[in-house]
Tab-separated table of C-alpha atoms and ligand atoms in Angstrom:
chain	number	residue	atom	x	y	z
A	650	MET	CA	35.194	21.719	11.883
A	651	ASN	CA	33.971	24.528	10.807
A	652	SER	CA	34.052	27.063	13.832
A	653	ARG	CA	32.476	29.755	11.898
A	654	SER	CA	29.377	27.785	11.564
A	655	SER	CA	29.458	26.669	15.164
A	656	THR	CA	29.735	30.179	16.612
A	657	ALA	CA	26.603	31.206	14.332
A	658	ILE	CA	24.539	27.817	15.870
A	659	ARG	CA	25.842	29.175	19.422
A	660	GLN	CA	23.887	32.430	18.600
A	661	ALA	CA	21.155	31.043	17.134
A	662	LEU	CA	20.507	28.711	19.745
A	663	GLN	CA	20.767	31.114	22.737
A	664	LYS	CA	18.676	33.392	21.095
A	665	ALA	CA	15.865	31.235	19.700
A	666	GLU	CA	13.095	30.570	22.092
A	667	ARG	CA	10.499	27.914	20.330
A	668	LEU	CA	12.725	25.346	18.354
A	669	LEU	CA	11.631	22.740	16.054
A	670	ILE	CA	14.175	19.856	15.477
A	671	VAL	CA	13.546	17.314	12.840
A	672	THR	CA	15.491	13.931	11.847
A	673	HIS	CA	15.319	12.111	8.651
A	674	ILE	CA	13.155	9.320	7.933
A	675	ARG	CA	13.697	5.632	8.626
A	676	PRO	CA	15.443	6.887	11.533
A	677	ASP	CA	18.596	4.880	12.691
A	678	GLY	CA	20.239	5.538	16.341
A	679	ASP	CA	22.199	8.651	15.477
A	680	ALA	CA	19.291	10.239	14.346
A	681	ILE	CA	17.171	9.203	17.395
A	682	GLY	CA	20.360	10.115	19.493
A	683	SER	CA	20.933	13.341	17.911
A	684	LEU	CA	17.359	14.221	17.926
A	685	LEU	CA	17.112	13.790	21.911
A	686	GLY	CA	20.599	14.954	22.768
A	687	LEU	CA	19.938	18.284	21.417
A	688	GLY	CA	16.315	18.507	22.027
A	689	LEU	CA	16.500	17.299	25.647
A	690	ALA	CA	19.741	19.900	26.448
A	691	LEU	CA	17.607	23.200	25.226
A	692	LYS	CA	14.495	21.803	26.708
A	693	ALA	CA	16.479	21.624	30.404
A	694	ALA	CA	17.509	25.364	29.733
A	695	GLY	CA	14.161	26.442	29.626
A	696	LYS	CA	13.344	26.776	25.603
A	697	SER	CA	10.327	25.273	24.242
A	698	VAL	CA	11.359	22.734	21.685
A	699	LEU	CA	9.388	20.088	19.452
A	700	MET	CA	11.403	17.334	18.472
A	701	ALA	CA	9.887	15.478	14.981
A	702	LEU	CA	9.993	12.954	12.600
A	703	ASP	CA	8.038	12.067	9.833
A	704	ASP	CA	7.783	8.169	10.774
A	705	GLN	CA	7.463	6.369	13.813
A	706	VAL	CA	10.351	6.108	16.975
A	707	PRO	CA	11.484	2.241	16.202
A	708	THR	CA	10.458	0.340	19.224
A	709	GLN	CA	14.447	-0.190	20.129
A	710	PHE	CA	15.029	3.564	20.796
A	711	ARG	CA	11.950	3.901	22.919
A	712	HIS	CA	13.577	3.087	26.294
A	713	LEU	CA	15.298	6.076	25.859
A	714	GLU	CA	14.020	9.225	27.988
A	715	GLY	CA	12.323	11.669	26.168
A	716	SER	CA	11.577	9.123	23.049
A	717	GLU	CA	7.831	9.381	24.059
A	718	LEU	CA	8.186	13.320	23.302
A	719	ILE	CA	9.200	12.716	19.321
A	720	ASN	CA	5.918	13.972	17.516
A	721	ARG	CA	5.017	13.461	13.918
A	722	SER	CA	3.231	16.775	13.366
A	723	PHE	CA	4.698	20.276	14.141
A	724	GLN	CA	3.093	23.851	13.947
A	725	ARG	CA	4.557	26.757	12.250
A	726	ASP	CA	5.226	28.584	15.400
A	727	TYR	CA	8.816	28.386	16.156
A	728	ASP	CA	11.520	30.742	15.443
A	729	LEU	CA	14.384	28.023	14.771
A	730	ALA	CA	14.448	25.254	12.553
A	731	ILE	CA	16.947	22.677	12.837
A	732	SER	CA	17.913	19.497	10.713
A	733	LEU	CA	19.856	16.835	12.205
A	734	ASP	CA	21.641	13.816	10.600
A	735	CYS	CA	19.795	14.562	7.146
A	736	SER	CA	22.049	14.926	3.901
A	737	ASP	CA	19.006	16.319	1.968
A	738	LYS	CA	15.378	17.446	2.169
A	739	SER	CA	14.209	14.828	0.450
A	740	ARG	CA	14.884	12.479	3.470
A	741	LEU	CA	12.906	14.607	5.873
A	742	GLY	CA	9.274	13.154	4.550
A	743	GLN	CA	6.764	15.877	5.178
A	744	PHE	CA	9.238	18.069	6.770
A	745	GLY	CA	11.084	18.293	3.383
A	746	ARG	CA	7.995	19.010	1.386
A	747	ASP	CA	6.111	21.879	2.821
A	748	ASN	CA	8.437	24.717	1.774
A	749	LEU	CA	10.024	24.649	5.116
A	750	GLU	CA	13.122	26.762	5.353
A	751	TRP	CA	16.032	25.400	7.544
A	752	ASP	CA	18.070	27.366	9.781
A	753	ILE	CA	20.536	25.038	10.897
A	754	ASN	CA	22.117	21.680	9.498
A	755	ILE	CA	24.122	19.595	11.649
A	756	ASP	CA	25.420	16.429	9.861
A	757	HIS	CA	28.525	14.102	9.008
A	758	HIS	CA	27.172	13.044	5.497
A	759	ILE	CA	29.742	13.833	2.611
A	760	THR	CA	26.621	13.755	0.262
A	761	ASN	CA	25.003	16.536	2.192
A	762	ASP	CA	23.934	19.415	-0.261
A	763	GLY	CA	24.132	22.322	2.627
A	764	TYR	CA	20.462	23.126	2.403
A	765	ALA	CA	20.104	25.449	5.818
A	766	LYS	CA	21.208	28.703	6.338
A	767	ILE	CA	23.933	27.641	8.745
A	768	ASN	CA	25.562	24.406	7.812
A	769	LEU	CA	27.539	22.260	10.146
A	770	ILE	CA	28.895	19.579	8.323
A	771	ASP	CA	31.809	17.359	9.572
A	772	THR	CA	32.658	14.363	7.389
A	773	GLU	CA	35.117	13.066	9.543
A	774	ALA	CA	32.869	13.101	12.543
A	775	VAL	CA	31.669	9.206	13.250
A	776	ALA	CA	28.139	10.476	14.093
A	777	THR	CA	26.184	13.429	13.913
A	778	ALA	CA	25.838	12.539	17.934
A	779	GLU	CA	29.521	13.132	18.090
A	780	ILE	CA	28.966	16.553	16.700
A	781	ILE	CA	26.463	17.550	18.705
A	782	ALA	CA	28.067	16.298	22.010
A	783	THR	CA	31.931	17.895	21.081
A	784	ASN	CA	30.051	21.432	20.713
A	785	ILE	CA	27.012	21.401	23.096
A	786	GLU	CA	28.547	22.918	26.079
A	787	ASP	CA	30.432	25.528	24.019
A	788	TRP	CA	26.785	26.390	22.681
A	789	GLY	CA	25.711	26.864	26.619
A	790	PHE	CA	23.834	23.747	27.473
A	791	GLN	CA	24.369	20.993	29.701
A	792	ILE	CA	24.743	17.470	29.415
A	793	SER	CA	22.765	15.718	31.726
A	794	LYS	CA	22.336	12.009	32.041
A	795	PRO	CA	19.483	11.406	29.466
A	796	VAL	CA	21.452	13.567	27.085
A	797	ALA	CA	24.584	11.545	27.552
A	798	ASP	CA	22.595	8.148	26.964
A	799	ALA	CA	21.188	9.659	23.859
A	800	LEU	CA	24.473	11.109	22.408
A	801	LEU	CA	26.161	7.886	23.009
A	802	MET	CA	23.829	5.819	21.722
A	803	GLY	CA	24.131	7.590	18.297
A	804	ILE	CA	27.625	7.487	18.347
A	805	LEU	CA	27.825	3.539	19.231
A	806	THR	CA	25.113	2.719	16.574
A	807	ASP	CA	26.880	4.543	13.783
A	808	THR	CA	30.182	3.154	14.431
A	809	ILE	CA	28.516	-0.309	15.167
A	810	GLY	CA	29.918	-0.447	18.607
A	811	PHE	CA	33.293	1.519	17.949
A	812	ARG	CA	34.344	-0.428	14.897
A	813	THR	CA	33.786	1.369	11.924
A	814	TYR	CA	36.992	2.397	10.011
A	815	ASN	CA	36.282	6.029	10.578
A	816	MET	CA	37.046	5.417	14.409
A	817	ARG	CA	39.222	7.809	16.043
A	818	SER	CA	40.986	8.304	19.600
A	819	ASP	CA	39.064	11.261	20.026
A	820	VAL	CA	35.824	9.577	19.830
A	821	LEU	CA	36.649	7.012	22.494
A	822	ARG	CA	37.509	9.746	24.807
A	823	LEU	CA	34.375	11.775	24.039
A	824	ALA	CA	32.891	8.090	24.961
A	825	ALA	CA	34.588	7.988	28.356
A	826	ARG	CA	33.152	11.272	29.307
A	827	LEU	CA	29.680	10.811	28.342
A	828	MET	CA	29.928	7.422	30.569
A	829	ASP	CA	31.252	10.393	33.244
A	830	LEU	CA	28.354	12.001	32.715
A	831	GLY	CA	26.122	9.123	33.283
A	832	ALA	CA	25.764	7.068	30.249
A	833	ASN	CA	25.166	3.810	30.518
A	834	LEU	CA	27.458	1.997	27.811
A	835	PRO	CA	26.749	-1.909	28.429
A	836	GLU	CA	23.007	-1.008	28.387
A	837	LEU	CA	22.909	0.947	25.234
A	838	TYR	CA	25.392	-1.511	23.467
A	839	ALA	CA	22.985	-4.593	24.212
A	840	ARG	CA	19.904	-2.737	23.325
A	841	ASN	CA	20.996	-1.010	20.389
A	842	VAL	CA	24.063	-2.562	18.719
A	843	TYR	CA	23.867	-6.165	19.359
A	844	GLN	CA	20.234	-7.648	21.003
A	845	LYS	CA	17.797	-8.182	17.994
A	846	SER	CA	14.332	-9.775	18.336
A	847	PHE	CA	13.869	-13.353	17.636
A	848	GLU	CA	11.542	-12.011	14.040
A	849	ALA	CA	14.684	-9.894	13.249
A	850	VAL	CA	17.160	-13.185	13.457
A	851	LYS	CA	14.483	-15.700	11.767
A	852	MET	CA	14.151	-12.981	8.654
A	853	TRP	CA	18.043	-13.188	8.997
A	854	GLY	CA	17.808	-16.641	8.132
A	855	SER	CA	15.825	-16.009	4.637
A	856	GLY	CA	18.412	-13.151	3.603
A	857	LEU	CA	21.284	-15.497	4.670
A	858	SER	CA	19.713	-18.638	2.598
A	859	ARG	CA	19.822	-16.508	-0.568
A	860	LEU	CA	23.559	-15.335	0.107
A	861	GLN	CA	25.705	-14.743	-3.263
A	862	ARG	CA	29.118	-13.994	-3.993
A	863	LYS	CA	31.067	-12.793	-6.959
A	864	ASP	CA	34.789	-11.495	-6.321
A	865	GLY	CA	34.930	-9.088	-4.190
A	866	LEU	CA	31.075	-8.594	-3.850
A	867	VAL	CA	28.680	-10.168	-1.586
A	868	TRP	CA	24.899	-9.530	-1.710
A	869	THR	CA	21.293	-10.925	-0.653
A	870	MET	CA	17.640	-9.962	-0.664
A	871	ILE	CA	14.868	-9.594	1.656
A	872	THR	CA	11.526	-9.910	0.379
A	873	ASN	CA	8.003	-8.471	1.940
A	874	GLU	CA	7.089	-12.606	1.962
A	875	ASP	CA	10.024	-13.327	4.189
A	876	ARG	CA	9.074	-10.224	6.478
A	877	SER	CA	5.761	-11.794	6.989
A	878	GLU	CA	6.856	-15.230	7.216
A	879	ALA	CA	9.090	-14.275	10.185
A	880	GLY	CA	6.753	-11.771	11.472
A	881	TYR	CA	9.159	-9.282	11.695
A	882	PRO	CA	7.254	-5.708	11.917
A	883	GLY	CA	9.804	-3.226	10.443
A	884	LYS	CA	10.498	-2.282	6.696
A	885	ASP	CA	14.098	-2.515	7.107
A	886	ASP	CA	16.757	-5.121	7.060
A	887	ALA	CA	17.039	-5.670	10.721
A	888	ASP	CA	20.889	-4.572	10.229
A	889	MET	CA	21.564	-7.847	8.152
A	890	ILE	CA	23.705	-5.517	6.137
A	891	ASN	CA	26.089	-5.660	9.231
A	892	LEU	CA	26.099	-9.716	8.936
A	893	LEU	CA	27.318	-9.339	5.670
A	894	THR	CA	30.297	-7.298	6.595
A	895	ALA	CA	32.093	-10.065	8.590
A	896	ILE	CA	32.468	-11.920	5.359
A	897	GLU	CA	36.332	-11.611	5.166
A	898	ASP	CA	37.160	-11.038	1.717
A	899	ALA	CA	33.863	-8.855	1.054
A	900	LYS	CA	35.092	-5.652	-0.137
A	901	ILE	CA	31.549	-4.296	-0.950
A	902	SER	CA	28.062	-5.941	0.601
A	903	VAL	CA	24.574	-5.420	-0.621
A	904	VAL	CA	21.227	-5.763	0.564
A	905	PHE	CA	18.260	-5.261	-1.594
A	906	ILE	CA	15.166	-4.853	0.780
A	907	GLU	CA	11.626	-5.253	-0.962
A	908	GLN	CA	9.005	-2.562	0.449
A	909	PRO	CA	5.522	-2.773	0.725
A	910	ASN	CA	4.686	0.408	-1.318
A	911	GLY	CA	6.618	-0.966	-4.244
A	912	LYS	CA	9.745	0.335	-3.669
A	913	VAL	CA	13.232	-1.437	-2.943
A	914	LYS	CA	15.598	-0.069	-0.359
A	915	VAL	CA	19.284	-0.934	-1.148
A	916	SER	CA	22.184	-0.748	1.522
A	917	TRP	CA	25.782	-0.866	0.709
A	918	ARG	CA	28.784	-1.384	2.737
A	919	ALA	CA	32.316	-1.277	1.584
A	920	VAL	CA	35.825	-1.643	3.441
A	921	ALA	CA	38.240	0.795	4.007
A	922	GLY	CA	39.505	2.479	0.619
A	923	VAL	CA	36.391	1.806	-1.328
A	924	ASP	CA	33.560	4.286	-1.622
A	925	VAL	CA	29.960	3.256	-1.784
A	926	SER	CA	28.502	6.814	-1.605
A	927	GLN	CA	29.145	7.303	-5.141
A	928	VAL	CA	27.224	4.343	-6.583
A	929	ALA	CA	24.432	5.185	-4.068
A	930	ALA	CA	24.165	8.623	-5.260
A	931	GLU	CA	24.123	7.473	-9.098
A	932	PHE	CA	20.801	5.848	-7.848
A	933	GLY	CA	19.487	9.049	-5.989
A	934	GLY	CA	20.550	7.994	-2.365
A	935	GLY	CA	23.802	8.879	-0.846
A	936	GLY	CA	25.519	8.247	2.497
A	937	HIS	CA	29.431	7.883	3.415
A	938	PRO	CA	32.086	6.285	1.876
A	939	ALA	CA	31.810	3.131	3.695
A	940	ALA	CA	28.096	3.183	4.089
A	941	ALA	CA	25.615	4.572	1.767
A	942	GLY	CA	21.785	3.736	1.203
A	943	ALA	CA	19.187	4.370	-1.589
A	944	GLU	CA	15.589	3.793	-2.074
A	945	LEU	CA	14.335	2.698	-6.040
A	946	THR	CA	11.010	2.187	-7.456
A	947	GLY	CA	10.642	-0.784	-9.285
A	948	LYS	CA	10.616	-4.867	-9.023
A	949	ILE	CA	13.288	-6.320	-6.747
A	950	GLU	CA	14.113	-8.931	-9.386
A	951	GLU	CA	15.058	-6.463	-11.961
A	952	LEU	CA	16.286	-3.764	-9.799
A	953	TYR	CA	19.054	-5.849	-8.222
A	954	LYS	CA	20.774	-6.948	-11.357
A	955	ILE	CA	21.333	-3.210	-12.475
A	956	VAL	CA	22.340	-1.807	-9.180
A	957	LEU	CA	25.012	-5.038	-9.066
A	958	GLU	CA	26.379	-4.344	-12.190
A	959	LYS	CA	27.057	-0.699	-11.481
A	960	THR	CA	28.611	-1.458	-7.928
A	961	TYR	CA	30.482	-4.575	-9.772
A	962	LEU	CA	32.112	-1.695	-12.178
A	963	HIS	CA	32.584	0.880	-9.655
A	964	LEU	CA	34.482	-1.701	-7.753
A	965	ARG	CA	36.575	-2.782	-10.668
A	966	ARG	CA	37.559	0.944	-11.450
A	967	GLY	CA	38.359	1.528	-7.902
A	968	GLN	CA	40.914	-1.152	-7.872
B	1797	LIG	P1	21.742	2.189	5.546
B	1797	LIG	O1	21.842	1.249	4.564
B	1797	LIG	O2	19.907	2.800	5.301
B	1797	LIG	O3	21.890	1.854	6.985
B	1797	LIG	O4	22.333	3.570	5.077
B	1797	LIG	C1	23.426	3.988	5.242
B	1797	LIG	C2	23.933	5.180	5.302
B	1797	LIG	O5	23.162	5.671	4.083
B	1797	LIG	C3	23.496	6.289	6.226
B	1797	LIG	O6	24.264	7.180	6.641
B	1797	LIG	C4	22.149	6.778	5.542
B	1797	LIG	O7	22.143	8.121	6.071
B	1797	LIG	C5	22.577	6.687	4.042
B	1797	LIG	N1	21.542	6.789	3.261
B	1797	LIG	C6	20.517	5.693	3.307
B	1797	LIG	N2	19.429	5.919	2.509
B	1797	LIG	C7	19.597	7.008	1.455
B	1797	LIG	C8	19.032	7.669	0.969
B	1797	LIG	N3	17.626	7.111	0.290
B	1797	LIG	N4	19.110	8.796	0.672
B	1797	LIG	C9	20.197	9.275	1.187
B	1797	LIG	N5	21.224	8.866	2.137
B	1797	LIG	C10	21.122	7.453	2.251
B	1798	LIG	MN1	21.441	8.442	10.055
B	1799	LIG	MN1	24.674	9.347	11.235
């Protein structure tokens, strides 16, 4: 952990009165948990805080206190701009485009390009929410129950319920402390790790029916038609990629998700010792060694072959 950045963040947070806090588009649990955890803690200390995001808050996160305060638009009357869980400005949507300057960037992605004045990037952290939970009291703010719930949710979702290869015993101690401060582990686990809507599981069925394997690589795709047939409202894979990681001899799993706007979202997952963030970066995406993503433009039937070929080469080179 970079203690100089952490000290600079404490000074900046103490001094600021009006803060803009933003996270990445297509937000996952860590994005929302980090945004709410930091945002609510600063609000409780009397700061004026605008929590924002260029996307809808996914329904599964709306049970969290404060989620209704997250905005899609903003005014420029803030004195500190913070970006959370976002490796580069392009993933901030409109917030990345409007020539906005970022004062603070807190993240755990290995592909983070350090676009803010103060960058606190800890690639060993399992979640951005872990970095916030570890530091927030040193920065002078309290962890209330809603803050503890938000931060534990971020940690739980990025570790898929404490089971990713980057898990450390410290994370369990931190989670225990968040529970002591009021976080409801079983409820968060149910709502945000394993429960899925009927439509999501029906859509998995389409994806699973097309499952393919070649040596250590398994993959499938979800089309726009699958989504409408199942009545699934989101643009994502409903975490189907995590199902593929259950296949015992898969070294890399890939899901291609056709998007209504002519793009294709690709998600990669890898076992320990294989780094898929490099392949994702080759396609303009990014992420972590074990979990990475990218968004490509083109037809899914053509793109998937190119992506699989590169992924396969990468797997062979790494062995
Ligand atoms: P996903 O497959 O969407 O769950 O993403 C896995 C990881 O890769 C997450 O940590 C994301 O932050 C990162 N990621 C996903 N999509 C992109 C992208 N287009 N650009 C950069 N990083 C991404
Ligand atoms: Mn994220
Ligand atoms: Mn994260």
